[in-house]
């Protein structure tokens, strides 16, 4: 503890900061099983990329598994060797963050700590690996291009944003994926992969003093960056009218996406947006399920209502059945949104959605993997307590909040509507 200062306490969890390099540490003990989860979240995502190196964070994620100074294939101890002792390990990249995690028997926790400390500053970022992983990432890109939902998603976001880097899909643009130089990737790594731009989360069965000693032992030798970590200063200008787009490609089914600009993720109003999302499409009792899926007009519904650092998007997607038209489904979605603006939601419906969200939270907290995932997203938007306080924040929402927020944000002038229209192959 001598090397850490306590920053905050919340619901049995603690946040500390390493005094020598600014590394943040969150401890979430849960001795339900002799298992521990270890995660490093870096405050860098596709939001931090620019034209010419879109997708750089994602490619780096791949390269970070190719080995580091002390853990590599030549030494026969590369990170994937953890799978031999039953570990689950992976990494993900998103708009506002990148995370690397391991869930493993607690007896091997130090090995995960060693590996993450080593690849924080000693990862191999080599041209040979870039060439190999570029092909893998390109295949991911092409797979998304062949998915109607993914193709529409990318086009809606890139149409909705004209200035802010949320315009760029996290996987990047194909020409950047293929041509970004290894020098540019190394520069990106050397800019963002530092202890003072990272947060460690430990969940599960562990001794707090022991794990802090191990974190200091392996991460304490890493100096903080000698430069200031760059911050995104670009803001999206006010949208002055509705936007529409059509993606016409070979593929099935047709899809409708209706999107609206939303407030920043930490605002109370964004919590209201998430309740609105639940009312519209969460479960078979939701409004759009009854009007679209139950009536045979949609195969499925999906909504994005994720909180972001900056203003994001709330998008409702509907995959169409052959008997539905894009225009009909769009009008039904807009009709239900208009009702939220003109009529108060019933207490019964409101409480049903709240209960579903609460049940989901309780279920997730019983899983080390889900806990790491959810705290990761809270770290990404720069408030680790967001996940821990989520149920409390939902409980405070009033019926009138739903109507007011719908009236403020779900308006035509901040909307982007997209159709994926299937085209017959040649």
PDB file of C-alpha atoms in Angstrom, residues 128-336:
ATOM      1  CA  UNK A 128       6.374  -9.056 -40.538  1.00  0.00           C
ATOM      2  CA  UNK A 129       3.600  -9.359 -37.957  1.00  0.00           C
ATOM      3  CA  UNK A 130       1.827  -6.304 -39.387  1.00  0.00           C
ATOM      4  CA  UNK A 131       1.689  -7.926 -42.803  1.00  0.00           C
ATOM      5  CA  UNK A 132       0.221 -11.131 -41.389  1.00  0.00           C
ATOM      6  CA  UNK A 133      -2.309  -9.397 -39.140  1.00  0.00           C
ATOM      7  CA  UNK A 134      -3.280  -6.891 -41.839  1.00  0.00           C
ATOM      8  CA  UNK A 135      -4.649  -9.843 -43.807  1.00  0.00           C
ATOM      9  CA  UNK A 136      -6.599 -11.027 -40.772  1.00  0.00           C
ATOM     10  CA  UNK A 137      -8.039  -7.567 -40.137  1.00  0.00           C
ATOM     11  CA  UNK A 138      -8.865  -7.145 -43.814  1.00  0.00           C
ATOM     12  CA  UNK A 139     -10.824 -10.400 -43.643  1.00  0.00           C
ATOM     13  CA  UNK A 140     -12.734  -9.025 -40.640  1.00  0.00           C
ATOM     14  CA  UNK A 141     -13.462  -5.851 -42.607  1.00  0.00           C
ATOM     15  CA  UNK A 142     -14.739  -7.819 -45.613  1.00  0.00           C
ATOM     16  CA  UNK A 143     -16.887 -10.024 -43.383  1.00  0.00           C
ATOM     17  CA  UNK A 144     -18.545  -6.894 -41.988  1.00  0.00           C
ATOM     18  CA  UNK A 145     -19.007  -5.551 -45.503  1.00  0.00           C
ATOM     19  CA  UNK A 146     -20.970  -8.717 -46.345  1.00  0.00           C
ATOM     20  CA  UNK A 147     -23.301  -8.283 -43.366  1.00  0.00           C
ATOM     21  CA  UNK A 148     -26.324  -6.045 -44.095  1.00  0.00           C
ATOM     22  CA  UNK A 149     -26.543  -4.916 -40.468  1.00  0.00           C
ATOM     23  CA  UNK A 150     -22.812  -4.147 -40.160  1.00  0.00           C
ATOM     24  CA  UNK A 151     -22.667  -2.378 -43.507  1.00  0.00           C
ATOM     25  CA  UNK A 152     -25.638  -0.181 -42.599  1.00  0.00           C
ATOM     26  CA  UNK A 153     -24.222   0.500 -39.124  1.00  0.00           C
ATOM     27  CA  UNK A 154     -20.944   1.786 -40.570  1.00  0.00           C
ATOM     28  CA  UNK A 155     -22.681   4.009 -43.083  1.00  0.00           C
ATOM     29  CA  UNK A 156     -25.111   5.469 -40.552  1.00  0.00           C
ATOM     30  CA  UNK A 157     -22.298   6.494 -38.201  1.00  0.00           C
ATOM     31  CA  UNK A 158     -20.126   7.911 -40.980  1.00  0.00           C
ATOM     32  CA  UNK A 159     -23.116   9.907 -42.276  1.00  0.00           C
ATOM     33  CA  UNK A 160     -24.269  11.143 -38.870  1.00  0.00           C
ATOM     34  CA  UNK A 161     -20.809  12.560 -38.023  1.00  0.00           C
ATOM     35  CA  UNK A 162     -18.946  14.921 -40.304  1.00  0.00           C
ATOM     36  CA  UNK A 163     -16.217  16.266 -37.986  1.00  0.00           C
ATOM     37  CA  UNK A 164     -15.900  14.090 -34.884  1.00  0.00           C
ATOM     38  CA  UNK A 165     -13.778  10.916 -35.214  1.00  0.00           C
ATOM     39  CA  UNK A 166     -16.803   8.769 -34.312  1.00  0.00           C
ATOM     40  CA  UNK A 167     -17.264   9.129 -38.073  1.00  0.00           C
ATOM     41  CA  UNK A 168     -14.672   6.361 -38.525  1.00  0.00           C
ATOM     42  CA  UNK A 169     -15.662   2.759 -37.898  1.00  0.00           C
ATOM     43  CA  UNK A 170     -13.433   1.128 -35.275  1.00  0.00           C
ATOM     44  CA  UNK A 171     -12.027  -1.411 -37.716  1.00  0.00           C
ATOM     45  CA  UNK A 172     -10.883   1.458 -39.968  1.00  0.00           C
ATOM     46  CA  UNK A 173     -11.134   2.112 -43.688  1.00  0.00           C
ATOM     47  CA  UNK A 174      -9.771  -0.559 -46.010  1.00  0.00           C
ATOM     48  CA  UNK A 175      -7.026   1.581 -47.563  1.00  0.00           C
ATOM     49  CA  UNK A 176      -5.730   2.523 -44.090  1.00  0.00           C
ATOM     50  CA  UNK A 177      -5.809  -1.114 -42.947  1.00  0.00           C
ATOM     51  CA  UNK A 178      -3.758  -2.150 -45.959  1.00  0.00           C
ATOM     52  CA  UNK A 179      -1.300   0.749 -46.061  1.00  0.00           C
ATOM     53  CA  UNK A 180      -0.672   2.054 -42.539  1.00  0.00           C
ATOM     54  CA  UNK A 181       3.086   1.868 -41.915  1.00  0.00           C
ATOM     55  CA  UNK A 182       4.718   0.038 -39.052  1.00  0.00           C
ATOM     56  CA  UNK A 183       6.364   3.357 -38.116  1.00  0.00           C
ATOM     57  CA  UNK A 184       2.929   4.947 -37.712  1.00  0.00           C
ATOM     58  CA  UNK A 185       1.764   2.050 -35.561  1.00  0.00           C
ATOM     59  CA  UNK A 186       4.868   2.276 -33.375  1.00  0.00           C
ATOM     60  CA  UNK A 187       4.282   6.000 -32.989  1.00  0.00           C
ATOM     61  CA  UNK A 188       0.682   5.318 -31.945  1.00  0.00           C
ATOM     62  CA  UNK A 189       1.853   2.689 -29.443  1.00  0.00           C
ATOM     63  CA  UNK A 190       4.487   5.039 -28.022  1.00  0.00           C
ATOM     64  CA  UNK A 191       1.914   7.799 -27.693  1.00  0.00           C
ATOM     65  CA  UNK A 192      -0.810   5.962 -25.787  1.00  0.00           C
ATOM     66  CA  UNK A 193       0.473   2.756 -24.162  1.00  0.00           C
ATOM     67  CA  UNK A 194       1.686   4.077 -20.823  1.00  0.00           C
ATOM     68  CA  UNK A 195       0.731   3.482 -17.184  1.00  0.00           C
ATOM     69  CA  UNK A 196      -0.650   7.003 -16.798  1.00  0.00           C
ATOM     70  CA  UNK A 197      -3.084   6.268 -19.640  1.00  0.00           C
ATOM     71  CA  UNK A 198      -4.263   2.916 -18.270  1.00  0.00           C
ATOM     72  CA  UNK A 199      -6.506   1.443 -15.599  1.00  0.00           C
ATOM     73  CA  UNK A 200      -6.078  -2.042 -14.158  1.00  0.00           C
ATOM     74  CA  UNK A 201      -9.105  -3.941 -12.877  1.00  0.00           C
ATOM     75  CA  UNK A 202      -8.816  -7.051 -10.703  1.00  0.00           C
ATOM     76  CA  UNK A 203     -11.963  -9.048  -9.906  1.00  0.00           C
ATOM     77  CA  UNK A 204     -12.552 -12.345  -8.148  1.00  0.00           C
ATOM     78  CA  UNK A 205     -10.734 -14.238  -5.407  1.00  0.00           C
ATOM     79  CA  UNK A 206      -7.533 -12.486  -4.381  1.00  0.00           C
ATOM     80  CA  UNK A 207      -5.774 -10.958  -1.396  1.00  0.00           C
ATOM     81  CA  UNK A 208      -5.724  -7.198  -1.837  1.00  0.00           C
ATOM     82  CA  UNK A 209      -2.320  -6.577  -0.304  1.00  0.00           C
ATOM     83  CA  UNK A 210      -0.729  -9.397  -2.266  1.00  0.00           C
ATOM     84  CA  UNK A 211      -2.179  -8.277  -5.578  1.00  0.00           C
ATOM     85  CA  UNK A 212      -1.116  -4.660  -5.017  1.00  0.00           C
ATOM     86  CA  UNK A 213       2.391  -5.838  -4.199  1.00  0.00           C
ATOM     87  CA  UNK A 214       2.453  -7.853  -7.432  1.00  0.00           C
ATOM     88  CA  UNK A 215       1.147  -4.927  -9.485  1.00  0.00           C
ATOM     89  CA  UNK A 216       3.829  -2.679  -8.046  1.00  0.00           C
ATOM     90  CA  UNK A 217       6.506  -5.343  -8.559  1.00  0.00           C
ATOM     91  CA  UNK A 218       5.779  -5.580 -12.303  1.00  0.00           C
ATOM     92  CA  UNK A 219       4.245  -2.229 -13.245  1.00  0.00           C
ATOM     93  CA  UNK A 220       6.082  -0.018 -10.744  1.00  0.00           C
ATOM     94  CA  UNK A 221       9.294  -0.147 -12.810  1.00  0.00           C
ATOM     95  CA  UNK A 222       7.501   1.398 -15.837  1.00  0.00           C
ATOM     96  CA  UNK A 223       7.873   5.150 -15.961  1.00  0.00           C
ATOM     97  CA  UNK A 224       4.952   7.336 -16.876  1.00  0.00           C
ATOM     98  CA  UNK A 225       5.000   8.978 -20.300  1.00  0.00           C
ATOM     99  CA  UNK A 226       7.369  11.907 -20.734  1.00  0.00           C
ATOM    100  CA  UNK A 227       4.726  13.588 -22.894  1.00  0.00           C
ATOM    101  CA  UNK A 228       1.165  14.647 -22.257  1.00  0.00           C
ATOM    102  CA  UNK A 229      -1.328  12.086 -23.546  1.00  0.00           C
ATOM    103  CA  UNK A 230      -3.145  13.778 -26.465  1.00  0.00           C
ATOM    104  CA  UNK A 231      -6.801  14.605 -25.966  1.00  0.00           C
ATOM    105  CA  UNK A 232      -9.500  14.779 -28.616  1.00  0.00           C
ATOM    106  CA  UNK A 233     -10.697  18.364 -28.993  1.00  0.00           C
ATOM    107  CA  UNK A 234     -12.853  18.024 -32.099  1.00  0.00           C
ATOM    108  CA  UNK A 235     -16.563  18.497 -31.439  1.00  0.00           C
ATOM    109  CA  UNK A 236     -19.376  17.634 -33.793  1.00  0.00           C
ATOM    110  CA  UNK A 237     -21.205  20.721 -35.104  1.00  0.00           C
ATOM    111  CA  UNK A 238     -24.942  20.977 -34.553  1.00  0.00           C
ATOM    112  CA  UNK A 239     -26.909  18.961 -37.080  1.00  0.00           C
ATOM    113  CA  UNK A 240     -29.250  21.234 -39.000  1.00  0.00           C
ATOM    114  CA  UNK A 241     -31.604  18.726 -40.533  1.00  0.00           C
ATOM    115  CA  UNK A 242     -32.421  15.042 -41.060  1.00  0.00           C
ATOM    116  CA  UNK A 243     -29.981  12.886 -43.008  1.00  0.00           C
ATOM    117  CA  UNK A 244     -30.887   9.873 -45.141  1.00  0.00           C
ATOM    118  CA  UNK A 245     -28.855   7.211 -46.899  1.00  0.00           C
ATOM    119  CA  UNK A 246     -29.292   3.978 -48.822  1.00  0.00           C
ATOM    120  CA  UNK A 247     -26.815   1.105 -48.962  1.00  0.00           C
ATOM    121  CA  UNK A 248     -27.696  -1.001 -51.988  1.00  0.00           C
ATOM    122  CA  UNK A 249     -25.749  -4.272 -52.117  1.00  0.00           C
ATOM    123  CA  UNK A 250     -26.096  -7.985 -52.644  1.00  0.00           C
ATOM    124  CA  UNK A 251     -27.245  -9.532 -49.390  1.00  0.00           C
ATOM    125  CA  UNK A 252     -30.254 -10.377 -47.255  1.00  0.00           C
ATOM    126  CA  UNK A 253     -32.297  -9.227 -45.444  1.00  0.00           C
ATOM    127  CA  UNK A 254     -33.266  -5.602 -45.925  1.00  0.00           C
ATOM    128  CA  UNK A 255     -32.631  -3.452 -42.862  1.00  0.00           C
ATOM    129  CA  UNK A 256     -33.945  -0.134 -41.563  1.00  0.00           C
ATOM    130  CA  UNK A 257     -31.867   1.942 -39.138  1.00  0.00           C
ATOM    131  CA  UNK A 258     -33.219   5.067 -37.433  1.00  0.00           C
ATOM    132  CA  UNK A 259     -30.637   7.039 -35.444  1.00  0.00           C
ATOM    133  CA  UNK A 260     -30.657  10.140 -33.245  1.00  0.00           C
ATOM    134  CA  UNK A 261     -27.810  12.106 -31.663  1.00  0.00           C
ATOM    135  CA  UNK A 262     -27.635  11.563 -27.924  1.00  0.00           C
ATOM    136  CA  UNK A 263     -26.036  13.394 -24.978  1.00  0.00           C
ATOM    137  CA  UNK A 264     -22.697  12.430 -23.460  1.00  0.00           C
ATOM    138  CA  UNK A 265     -22.654   9.065 -21.755  1.00  0.00           C
ATOM    139  CA  UNK A 266     -22.280  10.293 -18.175  1.00  0.00           C
ATOM    140  CA  UNK A 267     -25.297  12.607 -18.315  1.00  0.00           C
ATOM    141  CA  UNK A 268     -28.571  11.682 -16.623  1.00  0.00           C
ATOM    142  CA  UNK A 269     -30.313  12.223 -19.938  1.00  0.00           C
ATOM    143  CA  UNK A 270     -28.345   9.390 -21.475  1.00  0.00           C
ATOM    144  CA  UNK A 271     -29.726   7.079 -18.792  1.00  0.00           C
ATOM    145  CA  UNK A 272     -33.178   8.164 -19.963  1.00  0.00           C
ATOM    146  CA  UNK A 273     -32.211   7.202 -23.524  1.00  0.00           C
ATOM    147  CA  UNK A 274     -31.332   3.710 -22.326  1.00  0.00           C
ATOM    148  CA  UNK A 275     -34.763   3.362 -20.688  1.00  0.00           C
ATOM    149  CA  UNK A 276     -36.363   4.590 -23.910  1.00  0.00           C
ATOM    150  CA  UNK A 277     -34.411   1.923 -25.779  1.00  0.00           C
ATOM    151  CA  UNK A 278     -35.752  -0.723 -23.408  1.00  0.00           C
ATOM    152  CA  UNK A 279     -39.335   0.458 -23.796  1.00  0.00           C
ATOM    153  CA  UNK A 280     -39.040   0.292 -27.566  1.00  0.00           C
ATOM    154  CA  UNK A 281     -37.231  -3.009 -28.117  1.00  0.00           C
ATOM    155  CA  UNK A 282     -36.297  -4.933 -24.959  1.00  0.00           C
ATOM    156  CA  UNK A 283     -38.108  -8.250 -24.830  1.00  0.00           C
ATOM    157  CA  UNK A 284     -41.274  -9.630 -26.387  1.00  0.00           C
ATOM    158  CA  UNK A 285     -43.429  -7.170 -24.445  1.00  0.00           C
ATOM    159  CA  UNK A 286     -41.675  -4.150 -25.939  1.00  0.00           C
ATOM    160  CA  UNK A 287     -43.548  -1.813 -28.229  1.00  0.00           C
ATOM    161  CA  UNK A 288     -41.618  -2.442 -31.423  1.00  0.00           C
ATOM    162  CA  UNK A 289     -41.479  -6.205 -30.889  1.00  0.00           C
ATOM    163  CA  UNK A 290     -45.263  -6.278 -30.727  1.00  0.00           C
ATOM    164  CA  UNK A 291     -45.698  -4.108 -33.812  1.00  0.00           C
ATOM    165  CA  UNK A 292     -42.900  -5.480 -35.970  1.00  0.00           C
ATOM    166  CA  UNK A 293     -41.734  -8.960 -34.978  1.00  0.00           C
ATOM    167  CA  UNK A 294     -45.069 -10.288 -33.721  1.00  0.00           C
ATOM    168  CA  UNK A 295     -46.800  -8.958 -36.828  1.00  0.00           C
ATOM    169  CA  UNK A 296     -44.341 -10.653 -39.143  1.00  0.00           C
ATOM    170  CA  UNK A 297     -42.794  -7.396 -40.396  1.00  0.00           C
ATOM    171  CA  UNK A 298     -39.336  -7.816 -38.819  1.00  0.00           C
ATOM    172  CA  UNK A 299     -37.113 -10.815 -38.291  1.00  0.00           C
ATOM    173  CA  UNK A 300     -35.323  -9.141 -35.394  1.00  0.00           C
ATOM    174  CA  UNK A 301     -34.745  -5.853 -33.594  1.00  0.00           C
ATOM    175  CA  UNK A 302     -31.511  -4.414 -32.313  1.00  0.00           C
ATOM    176  CA  UNK A 303     -30.705  -1.085 -30.686  1.00  0.00           C
ATOM    177  CA  UNK A 304     -27.497   0.764 -29.862  1.00  0.00           C
ATOM    178  CA  UNK A 305     -27.763   2.968 -26.818  1.00  0.00           C
ATOM    179  CA  UNK A 306     -24.207   2.741 -25.489  1.00  0.00           C
ATOM    180  CA  UNK A 307     -22.774   5.617 -23.452  1.00  0.00           C
ATOM    181  CA  UNK A 308     -19.761   7.330 -25.029  1.00  0.00           C
ATOM    182  CA  UNK A 309     -17.338  10.004 -23.847  1.00  0.00           C
ATOM    183  CA  UNK A 310     -18.819  12.438 -26.343  1.00  0.00           C
ATOM    184  CA  UNK A 311     -22.269  12.733 -27.874  1.00  0.00           C
ATOM    185  CA  UNK A 312     -23.210   9.382 -29.376  1.00  0.00           C
ATOM    186  CA  UNK A 313     -26.051   7.790 -31.322  1.00  0.00           C
ATOM    187  CA  UNK A 314     -29.187   5.951 -30.343  1.00  0.00           C
ATOM    188  CA  UNK A 315     -30.017   3.645 -33.252  1.00  0.00           C
ATOM    189  CA  UNK A 316     -32.921   1.251 -33.720  1.00  0.00           C
ATOM    190  CA  UNK A 317     -32.332  -1.432 -36.368  1.00  0.00           C
ATOM    191  CA  UNK A 318     -35.015  -3.717 -37.794  1.00  0.00           C
ATOM    192  CA  UNK A 319     -34.250  -6.622 -40.132  1.00  0.00           C
ATOM    193  CA  UNK A 320     -37.185  -6.945 -42.524  1.00  0.00           C
ATOM    194  CA  UNK A 321     -39.244  -9.930 -43.556  1.00  0.00           C
ATOM    195  CA  UNK A 322     -40.101 -10.305 -47.270  1.00  0.00           C
ATOM    196  CA  UNK A 323     -43.611  -8.920 -46.734  1.00  0.00           C
ATOM    197  CA  UNK A 324     -42.407  -5.657 -45.157  1.00  0.00           C
ATOM    198  CA  UNK A 325     -41.264  -2.494 -46.884  1.00  0.00           C
ATOM    199  CA  UNK A 326     -38.569  -0.157 -45.593  1.00  0.00           C
ATOM    200  CA  UNK A 327     -41.008   2.757 -45.553  1.00  0.00           C
ATOM    201  CA  UNK A 328     -43.633   0.859 -43.538  1.00  0.00           C
ATOM    202  CA  UNK A 329     -41.162  -0.257 -40.882  1.00  0.00           C
ATOM    203  CA  UNK A 330     -39.561   3.196 -40.639  1.00  0.00           C
ATOM    204  CA  UNK A 331     -42.992   4.782 -40.127  1.00  0.00           C
ATOM    205  CA  UNK A 332     -43.868   2.308 -37.357  1.00  0.00           C
ATOM    206  CA  UNK A 333     -40.579   3.061 -35.570  1.00  0.00           C
ATOM    207  CA  UNK A 334     -41.185   6.812 -35.858  1.00  0.00           C
ATOM    208  CA  UNK A 335     -44.791   6.403 -34.707  1.00  0.00           C
ATOM    209  CA  UNK A 336     -43.711   4.690 -31.501  1.00  0.00           C
TER     210      UNK A 336
END
